[in-house]
mmCIF file of C-alpha atoms in Angstrom:
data_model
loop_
_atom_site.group_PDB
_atom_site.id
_atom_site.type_symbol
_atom_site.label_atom_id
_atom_site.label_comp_id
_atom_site.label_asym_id
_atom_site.label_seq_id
_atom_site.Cartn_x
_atom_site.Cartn_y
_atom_site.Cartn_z
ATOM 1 C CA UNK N 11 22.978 -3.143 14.668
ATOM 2 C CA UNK N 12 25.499 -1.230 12.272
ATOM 3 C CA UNK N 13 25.939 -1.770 9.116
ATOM 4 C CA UNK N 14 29.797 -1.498 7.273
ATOM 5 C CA UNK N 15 28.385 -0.075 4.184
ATOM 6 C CA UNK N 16 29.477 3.286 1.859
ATOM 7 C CA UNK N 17 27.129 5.558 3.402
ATOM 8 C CA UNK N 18 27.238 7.087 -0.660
ATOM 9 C CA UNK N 19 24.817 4.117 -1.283
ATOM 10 C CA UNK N 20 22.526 5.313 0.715
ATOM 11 C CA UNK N 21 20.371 8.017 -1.724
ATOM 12 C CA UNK N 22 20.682 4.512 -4.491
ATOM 13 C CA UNK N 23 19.056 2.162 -1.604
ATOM 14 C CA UNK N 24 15.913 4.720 -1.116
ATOM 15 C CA UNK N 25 15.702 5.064 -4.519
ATOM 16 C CA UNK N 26 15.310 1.340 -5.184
ATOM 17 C CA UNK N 27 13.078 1.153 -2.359
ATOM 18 C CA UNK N 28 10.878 3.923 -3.589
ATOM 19 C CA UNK N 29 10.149 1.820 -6.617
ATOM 20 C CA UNK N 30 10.044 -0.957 -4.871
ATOM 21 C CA UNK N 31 6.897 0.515 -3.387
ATOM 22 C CA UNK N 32 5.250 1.740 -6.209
ATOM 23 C CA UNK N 33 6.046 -1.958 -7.850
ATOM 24 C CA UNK N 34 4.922 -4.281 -4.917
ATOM 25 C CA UNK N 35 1.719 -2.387 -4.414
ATOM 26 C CA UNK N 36 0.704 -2.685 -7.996
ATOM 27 C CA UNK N 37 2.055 -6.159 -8.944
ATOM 28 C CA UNK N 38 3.848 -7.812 -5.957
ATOM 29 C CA UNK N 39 7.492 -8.167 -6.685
ATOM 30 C CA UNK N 40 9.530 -5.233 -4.375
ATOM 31 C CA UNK N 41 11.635 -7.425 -2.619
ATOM 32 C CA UNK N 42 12.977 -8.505 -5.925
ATOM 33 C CA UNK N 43 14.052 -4.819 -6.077
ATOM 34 C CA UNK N 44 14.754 -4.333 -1.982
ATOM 35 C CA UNK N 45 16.399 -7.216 -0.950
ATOM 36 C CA UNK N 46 19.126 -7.504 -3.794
ATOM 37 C CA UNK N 47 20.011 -4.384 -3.319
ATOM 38 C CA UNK N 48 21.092 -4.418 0.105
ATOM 39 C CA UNK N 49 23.072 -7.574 -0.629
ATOM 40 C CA UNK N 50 25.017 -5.563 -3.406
ATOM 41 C CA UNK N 51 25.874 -2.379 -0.921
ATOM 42 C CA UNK N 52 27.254 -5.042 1.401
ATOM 43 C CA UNK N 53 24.995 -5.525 3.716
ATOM 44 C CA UNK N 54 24.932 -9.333 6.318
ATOM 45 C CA UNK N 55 22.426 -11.553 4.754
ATOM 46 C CA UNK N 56 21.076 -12.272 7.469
ATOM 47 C CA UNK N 57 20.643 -8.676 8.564
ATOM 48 C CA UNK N 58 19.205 -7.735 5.000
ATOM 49 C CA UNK N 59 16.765 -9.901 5.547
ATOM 50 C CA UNK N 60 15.234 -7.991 8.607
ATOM 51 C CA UNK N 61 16.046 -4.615 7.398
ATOM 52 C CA UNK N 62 14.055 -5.579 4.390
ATOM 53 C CA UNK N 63 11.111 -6.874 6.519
ATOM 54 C CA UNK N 64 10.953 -3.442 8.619
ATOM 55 C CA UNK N 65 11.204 -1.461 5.424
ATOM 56 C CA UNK N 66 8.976 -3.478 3.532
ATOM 57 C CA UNK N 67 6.018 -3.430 6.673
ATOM 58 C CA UNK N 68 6.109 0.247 5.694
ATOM 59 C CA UNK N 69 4.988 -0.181 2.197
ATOM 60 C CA UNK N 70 2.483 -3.560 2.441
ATOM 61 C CA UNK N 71 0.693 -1.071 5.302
ATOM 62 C CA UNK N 72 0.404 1.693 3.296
ATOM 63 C CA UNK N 73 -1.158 -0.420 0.184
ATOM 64 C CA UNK N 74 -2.917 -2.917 2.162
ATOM 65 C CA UNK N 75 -4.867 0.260 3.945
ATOM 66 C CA UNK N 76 -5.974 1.865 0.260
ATOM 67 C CA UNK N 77 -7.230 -1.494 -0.448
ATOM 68 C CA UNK N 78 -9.242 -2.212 2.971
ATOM 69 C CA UNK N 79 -10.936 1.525 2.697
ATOM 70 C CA UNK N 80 -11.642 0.462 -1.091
ATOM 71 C CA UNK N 81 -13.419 -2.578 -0.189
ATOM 72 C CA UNK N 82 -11.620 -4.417 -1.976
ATOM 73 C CA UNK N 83 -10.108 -6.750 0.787
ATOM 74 C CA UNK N 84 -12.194 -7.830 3.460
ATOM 75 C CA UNK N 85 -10.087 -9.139 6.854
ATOM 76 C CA UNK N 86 -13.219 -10.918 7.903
ATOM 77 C CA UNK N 87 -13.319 -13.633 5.265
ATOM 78 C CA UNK N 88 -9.645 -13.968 5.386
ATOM 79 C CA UNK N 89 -9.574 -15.000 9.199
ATOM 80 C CA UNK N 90 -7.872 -18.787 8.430
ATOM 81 C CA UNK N 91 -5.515 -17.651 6.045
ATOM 82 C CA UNK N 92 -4.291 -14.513 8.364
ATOM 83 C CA UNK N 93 -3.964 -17.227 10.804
ATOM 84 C CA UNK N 94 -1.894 -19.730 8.634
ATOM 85 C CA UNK N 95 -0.084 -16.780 7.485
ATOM 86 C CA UNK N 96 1.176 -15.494 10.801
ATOM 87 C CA UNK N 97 2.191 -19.089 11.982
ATOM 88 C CA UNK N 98 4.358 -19.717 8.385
ATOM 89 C CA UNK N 99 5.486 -16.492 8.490
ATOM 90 C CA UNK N 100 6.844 -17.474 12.132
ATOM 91 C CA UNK N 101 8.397 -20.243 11.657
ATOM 92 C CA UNK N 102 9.852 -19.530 8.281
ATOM 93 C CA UNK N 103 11.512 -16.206 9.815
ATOM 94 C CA UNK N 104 13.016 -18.809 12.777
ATOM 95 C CA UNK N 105 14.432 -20.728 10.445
ATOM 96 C CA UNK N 106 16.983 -18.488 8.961
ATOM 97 C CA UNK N 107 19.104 -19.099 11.600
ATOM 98 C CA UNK N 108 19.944 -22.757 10.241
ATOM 99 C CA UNK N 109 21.676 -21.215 7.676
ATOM 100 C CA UNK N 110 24.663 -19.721 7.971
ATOM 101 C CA UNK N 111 25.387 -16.037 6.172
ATOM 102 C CA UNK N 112 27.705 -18.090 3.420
ATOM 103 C CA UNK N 113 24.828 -20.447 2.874
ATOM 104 C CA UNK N 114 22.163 -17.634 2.187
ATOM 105 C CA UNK N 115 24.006 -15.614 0.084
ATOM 106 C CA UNK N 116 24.712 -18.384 -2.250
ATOM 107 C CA UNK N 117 20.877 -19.084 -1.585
ATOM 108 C CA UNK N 118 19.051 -15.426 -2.085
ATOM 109 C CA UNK N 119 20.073 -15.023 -5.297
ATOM 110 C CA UNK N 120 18.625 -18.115 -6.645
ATOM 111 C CA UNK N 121 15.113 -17.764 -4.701
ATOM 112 C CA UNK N 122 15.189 -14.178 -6.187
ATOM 113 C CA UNK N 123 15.769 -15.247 -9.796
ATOM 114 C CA UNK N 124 13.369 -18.148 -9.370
ATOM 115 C CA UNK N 125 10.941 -16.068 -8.079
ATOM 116 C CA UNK N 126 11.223 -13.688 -11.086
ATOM 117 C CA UNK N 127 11.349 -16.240 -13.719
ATOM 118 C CA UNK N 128 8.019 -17.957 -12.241
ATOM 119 C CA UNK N 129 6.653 -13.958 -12.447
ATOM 120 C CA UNK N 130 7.174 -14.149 -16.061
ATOM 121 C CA UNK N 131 5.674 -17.255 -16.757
ATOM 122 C CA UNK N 132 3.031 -16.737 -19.252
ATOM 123 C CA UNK N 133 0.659 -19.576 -18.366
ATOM 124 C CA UNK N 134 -0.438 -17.672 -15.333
ATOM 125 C CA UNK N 135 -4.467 -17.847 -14.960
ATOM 126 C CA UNK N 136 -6.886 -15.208 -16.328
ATOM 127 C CA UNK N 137 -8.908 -13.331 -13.519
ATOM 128 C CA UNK N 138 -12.200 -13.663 -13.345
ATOM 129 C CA UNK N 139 -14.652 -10.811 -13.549
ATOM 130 C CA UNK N 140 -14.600 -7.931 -11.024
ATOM 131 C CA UNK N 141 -18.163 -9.364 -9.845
ATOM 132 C CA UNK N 142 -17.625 -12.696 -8.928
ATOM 133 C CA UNK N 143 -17.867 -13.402 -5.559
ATOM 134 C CA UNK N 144 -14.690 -14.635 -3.296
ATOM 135 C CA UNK N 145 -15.259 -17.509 -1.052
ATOM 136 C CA UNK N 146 -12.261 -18.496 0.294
ATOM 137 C CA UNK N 147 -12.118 -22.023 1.934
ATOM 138 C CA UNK N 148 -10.757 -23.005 4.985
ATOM 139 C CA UNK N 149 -8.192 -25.765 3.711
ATOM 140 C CA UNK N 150 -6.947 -23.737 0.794
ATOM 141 C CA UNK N 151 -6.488 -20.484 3.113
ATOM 142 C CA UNK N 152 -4.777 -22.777 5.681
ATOM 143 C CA UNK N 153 -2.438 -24.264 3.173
ATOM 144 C CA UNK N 154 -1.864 -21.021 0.790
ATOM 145 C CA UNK N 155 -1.769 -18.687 3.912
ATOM 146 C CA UNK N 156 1.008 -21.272 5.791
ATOM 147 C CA UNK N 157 3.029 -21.900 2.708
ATOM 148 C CA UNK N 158 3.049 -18.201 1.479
ATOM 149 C CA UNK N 159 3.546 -17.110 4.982
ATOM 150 C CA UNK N 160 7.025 -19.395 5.321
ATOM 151 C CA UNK N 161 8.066 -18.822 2.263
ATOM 152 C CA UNK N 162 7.835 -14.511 3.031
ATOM 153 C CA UNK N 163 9.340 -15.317 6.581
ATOM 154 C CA UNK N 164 12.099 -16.982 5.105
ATOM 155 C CA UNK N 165 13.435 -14.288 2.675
ATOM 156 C CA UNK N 166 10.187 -12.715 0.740
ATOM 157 C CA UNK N 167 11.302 -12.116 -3.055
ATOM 158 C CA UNK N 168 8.293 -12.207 -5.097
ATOM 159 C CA UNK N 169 5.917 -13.527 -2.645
ATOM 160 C CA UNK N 170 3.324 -10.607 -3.600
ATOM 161 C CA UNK N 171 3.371 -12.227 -6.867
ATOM 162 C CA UNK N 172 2.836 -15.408 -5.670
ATOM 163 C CA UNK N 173 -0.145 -14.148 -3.670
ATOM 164 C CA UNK N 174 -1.567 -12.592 -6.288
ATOM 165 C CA UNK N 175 -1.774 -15.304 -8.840
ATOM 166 C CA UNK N 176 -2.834 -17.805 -6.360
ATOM 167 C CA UNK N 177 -5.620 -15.522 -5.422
ATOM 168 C CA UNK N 178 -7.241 -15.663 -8.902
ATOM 169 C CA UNK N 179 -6.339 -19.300 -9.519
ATOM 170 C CA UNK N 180 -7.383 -20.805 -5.869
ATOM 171 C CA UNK N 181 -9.744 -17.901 -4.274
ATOM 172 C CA UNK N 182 -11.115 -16.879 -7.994
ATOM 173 C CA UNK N 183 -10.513 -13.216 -7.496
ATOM 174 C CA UNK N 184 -10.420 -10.620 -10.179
ATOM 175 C CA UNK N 185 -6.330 -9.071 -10.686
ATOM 176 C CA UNK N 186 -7.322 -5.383 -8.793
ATOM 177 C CA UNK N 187 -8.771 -7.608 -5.742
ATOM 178 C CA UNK N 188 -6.042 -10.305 -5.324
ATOM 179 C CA UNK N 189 -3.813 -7.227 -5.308
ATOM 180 C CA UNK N 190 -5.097 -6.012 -2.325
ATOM 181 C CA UNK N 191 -5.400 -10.133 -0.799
ATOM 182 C CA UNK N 192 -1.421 -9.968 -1.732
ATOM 183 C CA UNK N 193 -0.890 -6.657 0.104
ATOM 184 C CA UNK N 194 -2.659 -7.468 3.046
ATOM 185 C CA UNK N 195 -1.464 -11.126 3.538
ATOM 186 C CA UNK N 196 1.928 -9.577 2.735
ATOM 187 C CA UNK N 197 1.656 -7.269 5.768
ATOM 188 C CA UNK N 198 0.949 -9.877 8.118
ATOM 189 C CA UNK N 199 3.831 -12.004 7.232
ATOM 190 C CA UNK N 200 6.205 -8.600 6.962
ATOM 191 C CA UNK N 201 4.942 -7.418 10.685
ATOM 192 C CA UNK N 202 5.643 -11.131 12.560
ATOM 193 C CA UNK N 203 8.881 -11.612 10.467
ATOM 194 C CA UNK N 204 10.027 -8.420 11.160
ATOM 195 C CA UNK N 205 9.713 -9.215 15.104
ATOM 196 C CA UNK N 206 11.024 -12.469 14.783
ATOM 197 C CA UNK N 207 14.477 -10.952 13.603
ATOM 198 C CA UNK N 208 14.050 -8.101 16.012
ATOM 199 C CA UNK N 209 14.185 -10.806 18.441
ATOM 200 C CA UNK N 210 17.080 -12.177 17.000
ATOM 201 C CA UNK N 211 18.740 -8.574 16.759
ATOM 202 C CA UNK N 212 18.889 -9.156 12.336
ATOM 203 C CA UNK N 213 17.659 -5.414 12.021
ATOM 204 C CA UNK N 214 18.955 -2.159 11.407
ATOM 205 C CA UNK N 215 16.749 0.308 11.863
ATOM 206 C CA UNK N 216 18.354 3.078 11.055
ATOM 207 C CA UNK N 217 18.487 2.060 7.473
ATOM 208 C CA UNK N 218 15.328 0.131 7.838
ATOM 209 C CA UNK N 219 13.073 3.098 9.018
ATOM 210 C CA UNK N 220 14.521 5.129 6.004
ATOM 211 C CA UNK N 221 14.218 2.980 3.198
ATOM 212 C CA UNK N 222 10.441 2.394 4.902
ATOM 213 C CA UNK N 223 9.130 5.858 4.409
ATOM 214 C CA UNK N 224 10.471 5.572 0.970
ATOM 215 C CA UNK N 225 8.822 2.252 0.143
ATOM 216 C CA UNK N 226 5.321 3.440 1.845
ATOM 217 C CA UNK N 227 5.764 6.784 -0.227
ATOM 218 C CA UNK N 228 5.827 4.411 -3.254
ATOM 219 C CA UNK N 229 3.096 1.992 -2.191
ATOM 220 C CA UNK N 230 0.989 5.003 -1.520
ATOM 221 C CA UNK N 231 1.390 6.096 -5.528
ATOM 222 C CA UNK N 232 1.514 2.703 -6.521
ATOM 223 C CA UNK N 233 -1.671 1.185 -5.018
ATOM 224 C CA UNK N 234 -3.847 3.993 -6.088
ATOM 225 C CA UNK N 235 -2.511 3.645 -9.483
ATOM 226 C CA UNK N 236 -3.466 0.092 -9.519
ATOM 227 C CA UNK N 237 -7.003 0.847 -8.547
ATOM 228 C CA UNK N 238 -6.981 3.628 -11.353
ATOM 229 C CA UNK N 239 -6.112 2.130 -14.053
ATOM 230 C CA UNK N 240 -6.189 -1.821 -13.143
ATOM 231 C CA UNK N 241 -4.611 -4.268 -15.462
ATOM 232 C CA UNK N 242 -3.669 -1.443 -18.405
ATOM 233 C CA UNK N 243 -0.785 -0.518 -15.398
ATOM 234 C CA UNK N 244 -0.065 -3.801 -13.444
ATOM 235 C CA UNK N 245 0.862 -5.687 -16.567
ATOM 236 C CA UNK N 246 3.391 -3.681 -18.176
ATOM 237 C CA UNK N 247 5.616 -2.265 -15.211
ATOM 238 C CA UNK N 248 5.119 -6.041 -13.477
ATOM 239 C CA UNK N 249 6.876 -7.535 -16.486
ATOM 240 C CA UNK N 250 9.279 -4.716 -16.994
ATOM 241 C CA UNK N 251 10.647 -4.368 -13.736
ATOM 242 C CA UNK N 252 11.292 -8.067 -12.923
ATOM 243 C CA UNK N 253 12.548 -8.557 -16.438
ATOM 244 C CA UNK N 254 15.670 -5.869 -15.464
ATOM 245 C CA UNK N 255 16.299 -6.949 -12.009
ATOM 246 C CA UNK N 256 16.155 -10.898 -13.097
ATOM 247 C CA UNK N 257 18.881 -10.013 -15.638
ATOM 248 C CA UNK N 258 20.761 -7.640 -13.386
ATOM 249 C CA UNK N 259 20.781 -10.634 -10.447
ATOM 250 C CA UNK N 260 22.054 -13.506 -13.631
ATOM 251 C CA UNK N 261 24.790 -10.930 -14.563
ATOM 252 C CA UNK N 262 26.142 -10.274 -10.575
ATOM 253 C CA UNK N 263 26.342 -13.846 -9.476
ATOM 254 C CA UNK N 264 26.767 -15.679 -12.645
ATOM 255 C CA UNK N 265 29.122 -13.643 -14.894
#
């Protein structure tokens, strides 16, 4: 589907999505960087949504795989939540279409700055060591995996984050590991959102392909960064990133 937007835009949308990349695969958080920014260049709600899901499968594939070769997420004890995570992801991807495009772009921006705000909360719990064992149970992966899942399906912003605190809090994992739980769960709900709107033809993929190789060019940097350095990196550009784009999003739609 085309998209009536200044094509001079276009090197400022794969720039954002190359940090987007680098920012989701170390702290969770690109669409907070992604999604606004398609809305500013003008594009449909609705089909910024999609676009953002197909560029955004680029980069959660390209982390989630550094983390799977690192051993540091393991699909097989994640079977229930991949499950619950498809299904939410599903359903919450469906039920964009209740909305109509006036509806979610008075909507977006409020999930997005919500989403930052609760990223910035400082009562967020400490991760446990690196050696502590993750045993995740079925009825918290069904109900994390289903609720995360929806909420990504429905428009995404910040649902890395989300992942990745929930991960230490519910699953007890240390920061580097629910980083890669959040990258892979993240990819599942990108991949069946994304064909959900392809079904319901919300996707450009002209613009979509692009600003993917940028975001998995970032992811790529950004995931073996993480790994590197662990919490020393995550930490600082997680706060400083959705710190700018939380006040850039309360200065567009509010001032």
């Amino acid at each position: 589907m085309p998209i009536p937007i200044d094509l001079s835009v276009t090197p400022l949308l794969l720039a954002a999505a190359f940090l987007a990349g680098v920012i989701d695969s170390i702290a969770g958080g690109g669409g907070l960087i992604t999604l606004p920014a398609l809305l500013s260049a003008g594009v449909p709600p609705h089909l910024a949504l999609g676009t953002n899901k197909l560029a955004g499968s680029f980069g959660t594939f390209s982390a989630a795989r550094v983390y799977v070769a690192k051993g540091l997420f393991k699909p097989a004890l994640w079977g229930y939540a991949i499950v619950a995570t498809l299904i939410g992801a599903l359903l919450g991807a469906s039920a964009t279409r209740l909305f109509s495009a006036a509806a979610l772009n008075r909507i977006l921006p409020l999930i997005i700055i919500a989403a930052g705000v609760y990223a910035l909360w400082p009562k967020h719990p400490q991760a446990p060591s690196p050696d502590q064992r993750i045993e995740p149970g079925k009825r918290a992966s069904l109900m994390v995996g289903g609720m995360l899942g929806f909420y990504d399906g429905f428009s995404g912003p910040g649902a890395g984050v989300f992942w990745t605190t929930l991960a230490m809090k519910v699953f007890k994992a240390d920061l580097v590991s629910a980083s890669g739980i959040a990258r892979a769960m993240n990819f599942v709900s990108n991949i069946v959102a994304l064909f959900t709107f392809m079904l319901l033809n919300s996707v450009n993929f002209t613009l979509g392909l692009s600003m993917g190789l940028a975001v998995m060019c970032g992811a790529y940097l950004g995931a073996h960064s993480a790994i590197r350095y662990g919490r020393t990196v995550i930490r600082p550009v997680f706060i400083a990133v959705v710190l700018a784009l939380a006040g850039r999003l309360v200065w567009i739609e509010w001032f």
